[in-house]
XYZ file of C-alpha atoms in Angstrom:
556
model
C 0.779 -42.171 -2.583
C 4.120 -41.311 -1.615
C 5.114 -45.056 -1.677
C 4.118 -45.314 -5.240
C 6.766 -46.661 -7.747
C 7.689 -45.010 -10.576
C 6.162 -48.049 -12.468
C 3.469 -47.942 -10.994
C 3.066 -43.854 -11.837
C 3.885 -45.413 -15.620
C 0.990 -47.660 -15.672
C -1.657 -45.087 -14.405
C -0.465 -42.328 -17.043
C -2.524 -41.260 -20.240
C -2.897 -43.538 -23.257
C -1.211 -42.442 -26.019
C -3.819 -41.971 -28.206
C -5.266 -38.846 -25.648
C -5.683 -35.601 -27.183
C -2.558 -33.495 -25.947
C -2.661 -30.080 -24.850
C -0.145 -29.415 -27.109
C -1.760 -30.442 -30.053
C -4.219 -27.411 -30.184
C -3.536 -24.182 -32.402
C -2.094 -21.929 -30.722
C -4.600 -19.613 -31.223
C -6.762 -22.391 -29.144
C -4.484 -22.492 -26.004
C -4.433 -18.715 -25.842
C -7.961 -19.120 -25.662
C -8.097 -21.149 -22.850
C -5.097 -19.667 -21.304
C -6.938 -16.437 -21.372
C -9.878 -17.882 -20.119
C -8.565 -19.719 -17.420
C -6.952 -16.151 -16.350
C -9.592 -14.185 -16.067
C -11.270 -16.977 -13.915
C -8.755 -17.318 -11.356
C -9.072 -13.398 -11.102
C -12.819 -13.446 -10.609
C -12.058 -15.739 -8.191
C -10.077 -14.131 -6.226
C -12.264 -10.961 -6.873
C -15.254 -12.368 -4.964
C -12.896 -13.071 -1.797
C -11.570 -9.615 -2.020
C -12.557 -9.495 1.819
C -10.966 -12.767 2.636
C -8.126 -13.767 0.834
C -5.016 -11.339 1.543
C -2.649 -10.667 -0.537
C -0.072 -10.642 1.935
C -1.136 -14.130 2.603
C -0.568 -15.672 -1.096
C 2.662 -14.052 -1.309
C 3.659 -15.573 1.890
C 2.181 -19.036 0.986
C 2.604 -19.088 -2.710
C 5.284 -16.346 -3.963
C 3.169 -14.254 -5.351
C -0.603 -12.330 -5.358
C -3.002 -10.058 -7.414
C -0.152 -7.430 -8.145
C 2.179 -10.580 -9.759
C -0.676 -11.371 -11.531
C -1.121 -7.576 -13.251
C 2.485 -7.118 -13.408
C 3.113 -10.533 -15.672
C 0.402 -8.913 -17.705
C 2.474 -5.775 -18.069
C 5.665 -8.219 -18.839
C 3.591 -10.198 -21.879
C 2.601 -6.636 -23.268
C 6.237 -5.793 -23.407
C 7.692 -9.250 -24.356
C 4.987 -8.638 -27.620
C 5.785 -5.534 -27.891
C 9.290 -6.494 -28.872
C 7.874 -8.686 -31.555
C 5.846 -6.655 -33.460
C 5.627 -3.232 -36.052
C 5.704 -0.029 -34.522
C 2.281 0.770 -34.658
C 1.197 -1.987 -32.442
C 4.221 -1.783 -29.918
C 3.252 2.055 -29.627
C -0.244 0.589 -28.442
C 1.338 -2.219 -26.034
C 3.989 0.091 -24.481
C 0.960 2.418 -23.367
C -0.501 -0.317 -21.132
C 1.050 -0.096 -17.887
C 0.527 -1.488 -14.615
C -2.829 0.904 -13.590
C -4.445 -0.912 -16.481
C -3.569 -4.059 -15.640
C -4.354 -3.876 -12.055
C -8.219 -2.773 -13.199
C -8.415 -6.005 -14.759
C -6.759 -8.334 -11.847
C -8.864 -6.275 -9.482
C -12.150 -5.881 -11.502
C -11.436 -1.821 -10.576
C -9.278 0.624 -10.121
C -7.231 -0.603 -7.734
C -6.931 1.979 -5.097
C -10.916 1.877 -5.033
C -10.045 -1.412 -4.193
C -7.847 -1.001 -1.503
C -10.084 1.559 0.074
C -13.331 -0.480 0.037
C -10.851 -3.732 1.392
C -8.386 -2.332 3.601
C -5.835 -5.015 4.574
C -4.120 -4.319 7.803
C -1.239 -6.805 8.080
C -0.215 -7.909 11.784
C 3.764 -8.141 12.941
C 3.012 -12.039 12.644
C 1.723 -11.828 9.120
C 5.084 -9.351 8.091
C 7.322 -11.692 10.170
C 6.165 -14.648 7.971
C 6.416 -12.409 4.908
C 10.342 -11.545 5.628
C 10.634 -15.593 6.591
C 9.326 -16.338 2.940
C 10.784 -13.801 1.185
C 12.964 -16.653 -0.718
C 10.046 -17.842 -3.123
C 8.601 -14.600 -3.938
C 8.415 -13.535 -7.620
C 10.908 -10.645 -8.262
C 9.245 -8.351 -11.171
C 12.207 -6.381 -13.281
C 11.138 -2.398 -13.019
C 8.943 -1.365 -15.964
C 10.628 1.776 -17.253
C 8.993 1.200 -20.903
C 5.116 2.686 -20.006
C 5.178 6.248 -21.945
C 1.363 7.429 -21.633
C -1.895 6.646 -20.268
C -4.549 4.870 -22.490
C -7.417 6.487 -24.060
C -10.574 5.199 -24.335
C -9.839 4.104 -28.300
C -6.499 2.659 -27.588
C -8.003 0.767 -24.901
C -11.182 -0.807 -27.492
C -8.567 -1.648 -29.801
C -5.915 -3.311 -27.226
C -9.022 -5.530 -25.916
C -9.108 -6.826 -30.017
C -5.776 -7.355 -30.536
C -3.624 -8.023 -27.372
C -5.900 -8.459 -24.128
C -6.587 -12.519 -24.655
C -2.713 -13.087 -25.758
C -1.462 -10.975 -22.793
C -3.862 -12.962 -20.326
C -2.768 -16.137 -21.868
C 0.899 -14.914 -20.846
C 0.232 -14.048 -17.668
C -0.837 -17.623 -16.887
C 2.011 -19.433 -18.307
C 3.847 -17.177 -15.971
C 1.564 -18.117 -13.080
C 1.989 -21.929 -14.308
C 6.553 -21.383 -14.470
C 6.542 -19.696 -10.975
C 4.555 -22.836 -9.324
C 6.542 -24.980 -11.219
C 9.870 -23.364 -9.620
C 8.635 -24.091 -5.784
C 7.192 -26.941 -6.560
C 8.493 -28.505 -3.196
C 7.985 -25.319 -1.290
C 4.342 -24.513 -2.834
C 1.983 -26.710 -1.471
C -1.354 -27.160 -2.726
C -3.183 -27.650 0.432
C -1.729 -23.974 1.823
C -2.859 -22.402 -0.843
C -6.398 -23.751 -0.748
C -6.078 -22.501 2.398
C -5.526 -18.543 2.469
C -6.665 -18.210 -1.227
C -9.421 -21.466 -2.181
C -7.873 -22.506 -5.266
C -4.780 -24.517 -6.291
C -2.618 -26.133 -8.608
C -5.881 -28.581 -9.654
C -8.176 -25.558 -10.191
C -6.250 -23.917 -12.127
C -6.275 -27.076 -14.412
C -9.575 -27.397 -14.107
C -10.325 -23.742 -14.858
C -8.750 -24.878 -18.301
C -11.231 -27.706 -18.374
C -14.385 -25.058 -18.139
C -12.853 -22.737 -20.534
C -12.352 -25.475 -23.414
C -16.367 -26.633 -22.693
C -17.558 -22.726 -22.844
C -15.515 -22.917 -26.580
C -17.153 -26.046 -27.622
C -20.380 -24.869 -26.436
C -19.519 -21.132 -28.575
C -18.680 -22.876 -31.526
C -21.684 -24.816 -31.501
C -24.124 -22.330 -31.054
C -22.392 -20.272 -33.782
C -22.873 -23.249 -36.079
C -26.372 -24.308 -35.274
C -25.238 -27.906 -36.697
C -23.609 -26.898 -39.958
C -19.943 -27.541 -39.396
C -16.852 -27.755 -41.820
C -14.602 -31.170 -41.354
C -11.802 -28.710 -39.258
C -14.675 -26.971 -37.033
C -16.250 -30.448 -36.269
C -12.862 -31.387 -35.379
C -11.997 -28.322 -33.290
C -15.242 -29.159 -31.367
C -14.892 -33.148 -30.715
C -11.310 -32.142 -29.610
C -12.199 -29.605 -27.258
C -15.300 -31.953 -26.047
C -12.501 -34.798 -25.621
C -9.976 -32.712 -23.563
C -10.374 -33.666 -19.533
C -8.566 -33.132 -16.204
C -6.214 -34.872 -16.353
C -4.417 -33.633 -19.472
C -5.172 -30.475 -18.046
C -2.851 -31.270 -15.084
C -0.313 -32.617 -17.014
C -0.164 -28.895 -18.521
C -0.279 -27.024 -15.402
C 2.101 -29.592 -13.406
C 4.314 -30.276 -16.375
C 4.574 -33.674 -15.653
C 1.846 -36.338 -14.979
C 0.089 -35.253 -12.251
C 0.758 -39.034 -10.089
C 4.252 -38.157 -10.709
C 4.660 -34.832 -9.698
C 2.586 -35.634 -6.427
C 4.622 -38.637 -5.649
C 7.555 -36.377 -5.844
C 6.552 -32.933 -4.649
C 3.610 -33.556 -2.218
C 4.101 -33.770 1.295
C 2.037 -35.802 3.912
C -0.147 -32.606 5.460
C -0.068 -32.055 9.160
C -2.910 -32.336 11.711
C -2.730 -28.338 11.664
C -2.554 -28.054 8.277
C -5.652 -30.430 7.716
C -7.647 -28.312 11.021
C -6.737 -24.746 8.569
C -7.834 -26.439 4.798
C -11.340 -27.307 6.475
C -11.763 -24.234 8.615
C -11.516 -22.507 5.309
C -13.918 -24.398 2.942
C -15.898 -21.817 2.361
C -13.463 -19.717 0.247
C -12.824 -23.058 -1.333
C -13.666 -22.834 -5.656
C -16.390 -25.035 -6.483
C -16.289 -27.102 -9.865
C -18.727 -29.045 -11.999
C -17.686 -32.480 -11.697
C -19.386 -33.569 -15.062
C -18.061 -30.867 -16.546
C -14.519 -31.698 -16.322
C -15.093 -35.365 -17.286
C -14.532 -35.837 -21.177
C -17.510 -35.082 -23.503
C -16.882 -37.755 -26.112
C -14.717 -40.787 -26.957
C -11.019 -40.267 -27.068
C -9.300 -40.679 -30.072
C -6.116 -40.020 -32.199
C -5.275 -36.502 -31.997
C -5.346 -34.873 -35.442
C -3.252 -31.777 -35.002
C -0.168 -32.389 -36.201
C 2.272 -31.066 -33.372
C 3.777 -28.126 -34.706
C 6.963 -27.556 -36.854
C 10.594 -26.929 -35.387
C 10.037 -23.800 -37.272
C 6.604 -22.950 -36.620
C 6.747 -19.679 -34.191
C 4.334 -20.880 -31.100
C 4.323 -19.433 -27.512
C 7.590 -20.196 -25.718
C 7.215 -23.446 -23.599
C 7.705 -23.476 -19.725
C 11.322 -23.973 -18.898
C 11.638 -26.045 -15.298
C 14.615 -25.187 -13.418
C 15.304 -27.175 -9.821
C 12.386 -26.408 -7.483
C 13.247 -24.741 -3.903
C 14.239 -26.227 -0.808
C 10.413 -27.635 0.622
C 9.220 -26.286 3.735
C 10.108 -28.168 6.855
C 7.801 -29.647 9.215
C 7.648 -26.825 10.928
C 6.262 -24.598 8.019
C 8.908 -21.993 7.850
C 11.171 -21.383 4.715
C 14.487 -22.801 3.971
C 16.358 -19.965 4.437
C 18.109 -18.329 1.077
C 21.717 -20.009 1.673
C 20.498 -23.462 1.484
C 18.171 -22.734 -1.160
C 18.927 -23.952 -4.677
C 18.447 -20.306 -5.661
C 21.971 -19.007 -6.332
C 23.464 -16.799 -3.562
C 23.770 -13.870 -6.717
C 20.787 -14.088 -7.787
C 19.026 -13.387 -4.082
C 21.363 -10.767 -3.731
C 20.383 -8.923 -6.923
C 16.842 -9.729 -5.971
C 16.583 -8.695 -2.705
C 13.622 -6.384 -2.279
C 13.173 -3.825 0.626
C 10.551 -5.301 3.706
C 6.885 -4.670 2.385
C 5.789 -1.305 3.697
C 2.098 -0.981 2.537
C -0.769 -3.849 2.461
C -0.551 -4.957 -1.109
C 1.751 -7.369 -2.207
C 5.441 -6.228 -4.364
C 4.142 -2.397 -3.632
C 6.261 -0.808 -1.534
C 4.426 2.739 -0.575
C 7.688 4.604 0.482
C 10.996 2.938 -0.886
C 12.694 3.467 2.540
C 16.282 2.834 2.465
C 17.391 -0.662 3.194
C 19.387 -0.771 6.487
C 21.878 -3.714 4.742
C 20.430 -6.023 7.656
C 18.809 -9.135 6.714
C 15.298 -8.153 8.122
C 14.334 -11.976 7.923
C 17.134 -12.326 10.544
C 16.223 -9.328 12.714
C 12.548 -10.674 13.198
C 13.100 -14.185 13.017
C 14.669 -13.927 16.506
C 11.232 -13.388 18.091
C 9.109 -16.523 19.161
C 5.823 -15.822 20.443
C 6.172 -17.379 24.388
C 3.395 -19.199 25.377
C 1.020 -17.374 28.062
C 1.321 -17.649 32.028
C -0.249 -20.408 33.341
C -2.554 -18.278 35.576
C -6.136 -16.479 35.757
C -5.344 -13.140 34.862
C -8.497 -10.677 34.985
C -6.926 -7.496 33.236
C -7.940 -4.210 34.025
C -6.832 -1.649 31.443
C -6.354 1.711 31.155
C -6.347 3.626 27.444
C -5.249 7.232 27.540
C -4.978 8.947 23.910
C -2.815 11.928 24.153
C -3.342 13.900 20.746
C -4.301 18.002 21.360
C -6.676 17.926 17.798
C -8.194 14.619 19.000
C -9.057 16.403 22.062
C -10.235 19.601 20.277
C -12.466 16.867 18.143
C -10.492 18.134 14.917
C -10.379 14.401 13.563
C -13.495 13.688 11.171
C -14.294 9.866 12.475
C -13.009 10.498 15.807
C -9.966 9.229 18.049
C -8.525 6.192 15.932
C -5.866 5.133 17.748
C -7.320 4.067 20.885
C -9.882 2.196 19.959
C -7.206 0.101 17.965
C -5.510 -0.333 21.209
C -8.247 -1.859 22.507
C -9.393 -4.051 19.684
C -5.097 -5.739 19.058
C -5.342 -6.240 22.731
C -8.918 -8.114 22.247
C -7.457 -9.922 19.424
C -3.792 -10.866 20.824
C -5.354 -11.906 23.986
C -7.705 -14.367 22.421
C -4.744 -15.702 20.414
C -2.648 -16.646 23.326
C -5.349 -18.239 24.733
C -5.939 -20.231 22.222
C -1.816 -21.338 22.609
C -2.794 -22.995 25.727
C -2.670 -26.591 25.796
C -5.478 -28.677 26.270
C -4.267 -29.566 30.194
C -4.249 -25.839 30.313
C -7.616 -24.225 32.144
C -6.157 -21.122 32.911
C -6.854 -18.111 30.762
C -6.456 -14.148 30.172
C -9.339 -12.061 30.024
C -10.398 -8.185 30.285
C -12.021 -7.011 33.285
C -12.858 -3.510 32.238
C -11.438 -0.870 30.110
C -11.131 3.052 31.097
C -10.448 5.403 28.423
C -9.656 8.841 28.125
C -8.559 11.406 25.389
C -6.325 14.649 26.888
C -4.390 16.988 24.775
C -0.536 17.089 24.017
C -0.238 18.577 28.002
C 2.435 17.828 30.786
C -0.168 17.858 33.403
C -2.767 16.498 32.248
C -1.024 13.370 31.259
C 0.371 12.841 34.878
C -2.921 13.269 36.689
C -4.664 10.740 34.643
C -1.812 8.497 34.879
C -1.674 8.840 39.131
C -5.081 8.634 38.668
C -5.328 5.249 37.092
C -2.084 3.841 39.354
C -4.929 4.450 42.460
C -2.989 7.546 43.775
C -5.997 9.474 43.853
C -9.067 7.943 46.027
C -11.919 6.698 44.239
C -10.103 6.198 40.909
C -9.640 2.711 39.408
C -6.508 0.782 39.802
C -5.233 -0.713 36.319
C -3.057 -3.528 35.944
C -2.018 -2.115 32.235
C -2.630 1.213 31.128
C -1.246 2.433 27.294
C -0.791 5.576 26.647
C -1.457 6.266 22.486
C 0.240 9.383 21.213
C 2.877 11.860 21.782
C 6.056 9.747 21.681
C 7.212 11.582 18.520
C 9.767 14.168 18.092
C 7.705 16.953 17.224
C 7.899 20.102 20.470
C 4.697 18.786 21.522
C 5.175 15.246 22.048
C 6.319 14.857 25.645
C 4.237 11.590 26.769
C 7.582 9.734 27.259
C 8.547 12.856 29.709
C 5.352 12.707 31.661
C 5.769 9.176 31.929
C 9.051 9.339 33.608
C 7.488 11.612 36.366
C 5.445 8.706 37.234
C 6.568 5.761 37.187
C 8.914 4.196 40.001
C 10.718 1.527 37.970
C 11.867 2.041 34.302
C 11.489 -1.261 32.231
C 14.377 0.191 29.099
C 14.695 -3.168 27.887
C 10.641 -3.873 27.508
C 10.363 -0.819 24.690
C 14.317 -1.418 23.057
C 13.053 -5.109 22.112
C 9.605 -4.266 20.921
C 11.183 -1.210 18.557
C 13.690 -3.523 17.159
C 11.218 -5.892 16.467
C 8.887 -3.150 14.605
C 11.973 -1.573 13.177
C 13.205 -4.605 11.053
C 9.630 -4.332 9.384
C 9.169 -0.382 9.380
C 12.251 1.300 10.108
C 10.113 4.924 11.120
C 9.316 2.475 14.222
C 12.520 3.526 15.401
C 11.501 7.206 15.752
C 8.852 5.957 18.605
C 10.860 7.211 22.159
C 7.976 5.514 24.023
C 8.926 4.040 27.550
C 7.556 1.693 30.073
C 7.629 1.172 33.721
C 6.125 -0.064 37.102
C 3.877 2.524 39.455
C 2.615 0.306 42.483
C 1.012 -2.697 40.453
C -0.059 -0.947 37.872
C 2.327 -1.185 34.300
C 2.600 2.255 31.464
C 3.210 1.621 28.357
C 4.039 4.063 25.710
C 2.683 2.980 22.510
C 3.180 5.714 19.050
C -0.329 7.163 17.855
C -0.569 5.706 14.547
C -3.189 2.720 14.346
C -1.584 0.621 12.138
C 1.454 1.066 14.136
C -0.048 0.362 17.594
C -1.271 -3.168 16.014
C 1.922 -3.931 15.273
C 3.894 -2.981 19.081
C 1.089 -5.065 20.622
C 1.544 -8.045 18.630
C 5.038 -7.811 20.322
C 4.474 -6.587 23.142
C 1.179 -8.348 24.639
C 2.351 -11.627 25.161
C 5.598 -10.288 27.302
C 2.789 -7.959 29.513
C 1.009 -11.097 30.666
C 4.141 -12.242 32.003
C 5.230 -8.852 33.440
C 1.636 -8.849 34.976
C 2.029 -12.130 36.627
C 4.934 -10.910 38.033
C 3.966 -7.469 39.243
C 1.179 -9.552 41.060
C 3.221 -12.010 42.490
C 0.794 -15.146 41.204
């Protein structure tokens, strides 16, 4: 398709006599605006466990949060329009509100039942992208809470108009990264695209059709019985033409790129998010004909039309971003846009609005290229020592966390670098056993488990690895680092000063880890912090550089 002419496109586009989008009331299109809305949030309600947020921002610009806070934007842009009453009643609705109905809850219910736990390789690809995601304004206008009345009466008035707005901004920001947006990525991480969202449109004009006959029962006025033939006569592809903005052939031959081998291997590994659609459903009901709304009047007031500015750079071959100076994105308007690194799991929500360093963090990660594993057996034995006095005491509710996150990034990065091994490539990584141990915040005890596992002591278990979790702060108590140093023979500095400046560009409190890492024998300590979402995130860096150290250490 990417050969096709643009005569060719010509011939295959809709006869003029279709009914156009366009041609429906207004109050129609908010209808199925609205509709097609709250569809694409159920949608992405029932893969709450499986699509991540952090995911569709990184792949298409934007995710669930967007989509509440261009609901907060209509409610303001009609509360601009209308008598004070009303804008009172629009102002109250503020971004808890509209992330109950993106979410289907409230959303930190949400969060709590789905907990998202990003990896460094998910927030190094978030930085990399951070070119095509949607920059929100700051909503200083919300001045109270909704009651339970205000909320009935918003639902009548405002809630279809504001989810009809909230689309149309969903439908401008694809239409801005058009090249760098592709359809088969987001099918990917999220099951719907471009196509489904027309579609959705589709479903929502046959549910109207089907409303407006069972209201009727068969007893409809000339502009009902029109309503209803034109809604039964609307299909896919002038659906497309409405989400694309163009005819769909067109915009593919344009925008579209060939998809890779990888890209192909991802969309089918995924098919089960994928949305399902009726088929006969989104075929046209009846015979096309003339369409008999007039288009409207140059002074008719009707929702504001999509304005198209020039897409984004498209993604290279390679899948990263164009990076923001050779983007068609003005250098000002990046600079005014520029948003600190995402701190929590949830898309545009930032949970503490740390200060940004000046640095580029896209720059201070991109640096770091996974290297691909030793080509040797390696039969890992590890050693886990959590150093935490309440852990020890048994002070924490569900128990020692951070270890047992240790173990499971180490699981997880280990059976990702295996799976970087070409197909020539029979060698592979694996875990041989795992010793773990939990001792308070004390000098000595640290040591003796640490000579311990190094196979000073007879009888004890050599390790090839062992992480210590815990105590690295700078809090009187937190002397791991210290008790390290009495161990080890060789200090690696350079081992922990790349891994924290790696963390550091994402979470700058990485930097106040003073963990430390050297040789004893054959056996290599590593200091990792004691907070489980930050251990996931040193190992990502760290693990594939400790097979190599390991292959060293052993002389293989």
């Amino acid at each position: 398709r990417h050969n096709t002419t643009q005569d060719n496109i010509k011939s295959e586009s809709m006869p003029k006599d279709i009914y156009f989008y366009t041609h429906f009331a207004p109050e129609v299109r908010t209808h199925l605006e609205a509709g097609a809305f709250r569809d694409l949030c159920k949608h992405l309600s029932d893969r709450s466990d499986t699509v991540e947020n952090i995911d569709l921002m990184i792949v298409g610009g934007f995710g669930r949060n967007c989509l509440a806070k261009w609901l907060v934007k209509e409610a303001r842009n009609l509360s601009s329009e209308i008598d004070h009453k009303d804008a009172d009643l629009l102002d109250a609705f503020g971004h808890s509100q509209a992330t109950r109905e993106v979410y289907g809850c409230d959303f930190f219910r949400w969060k709590k039942k789905y907990p998202q736990k990003s990896s460094f390789e998910q927030m190094q690809r978030y930085q990399e992208t951070e070119p095509i995601h949607a920059v929100h304004k700051e909503d200083k206008m919300l001045k109270s809470g909704m009651t339970v009345a205000m909320t009935q009466e918003f639902e009548q008035k405002f809630k279809m108009r504001i989810e009809a707005g909230a689309f149309s901004s969903l439908l401008e920001h694809l239409s801005q990264r058009s090249d760098v947006v592709q359809n088969i990525d987001l099918m990917t991480v999220a099951g719907f695209c471009r196509n489904c969202l027309a579609k959705w449109l589709v479903v929502e004009a046959r549910k109207l059709s089907s409303a407006i006959k069972g209201v009727c029962q068969g007893s409809f006025t000339d502009e009902e019985s029109q309503l209803v033939t034109d809604l039964d006569a609307f299909g896919y592809d002038e659906a497309a033409k409405h989400v694309y903005g163009m005819e769909y052939a067109l915009w593919k031959a344009e925008h579209t790129q060939k998809a890779t081998e990888k890209q192909m291997s991802l969309y089918k590994a995924s098919a089960s998010i994928h949305a399902k659609h009726d088929k006969k459903m989104l075929d046209p009901q009846c015979e096309m004909g003339p369409a008999t709304y007039a288009a409207p009047a140059d002074n008719e007031p009707v929702r504001e039309t999509r304005t198209f500015v020039a897409p984004m750079r498209r993604r290279s071959v390679t899948g990263s971003i164009a990076s923001p100076k050779s983007s068609s994105v003005s250098s000002t308007k990046s600079t005014k846009s520029k948003k600190a690194p995402i701190l929590s799991d949830v898309c545009c929500e930032d949970v503490d609005n740390y200060p940004s360093s000046g640095v580029d963090g896209a720059a201070a990660v991109c640096s770091f290229r996974i290297p691909s594993p030793p080509k040797v057996d390696l039969c890992l034995k590890i050693g886990i020592l959590t150093v935490s006095d309440r852990a020890a005491n048994g002070e924490y509710e569900n128990g020692d966390l951070s270890g047992p996150a240790v173990e499971q990034s180490l699981n997880e990065n280990i059976i990702k670098l295996n799976s970087m091994r070409s197909e020539m490539d029979e060698t592979k990584a694996m875990i041989g056993f795992c010793v773990k141990a939990i001792v308070p915040d004390g000098r000595e005890e640290i040591t003796n488990h640490l000579n311990q596992w190094c196979g000073k002591h007879d009888g004890g278990p050599t390790c090839d690895i062992i992480f210590t979790t815990g105590g690295t702060g700078f809090s009187p108590r937190d002397i791991t680092p210290e008790a390290t140093q009495e161990v080890i023979e060789k200090e690696a500095p350079g081992l922990m000063t790349f891994v924290t400046a790696q963390c550091a560009a994402i979470q700058p409190l990485a930097a106040l880890s003073r963990g430390t890492a050297g040789i004893c024998g054959e056996t290599i300590i590593v200091n990792l912090p004691g907070n489980p979402a930050g251990v996931g995130q040193v190992l990502d860096v760290l693990v594939p550089l400790l097979l190599h150290a390991v292959k060293d250490v052993k002389g293989l």
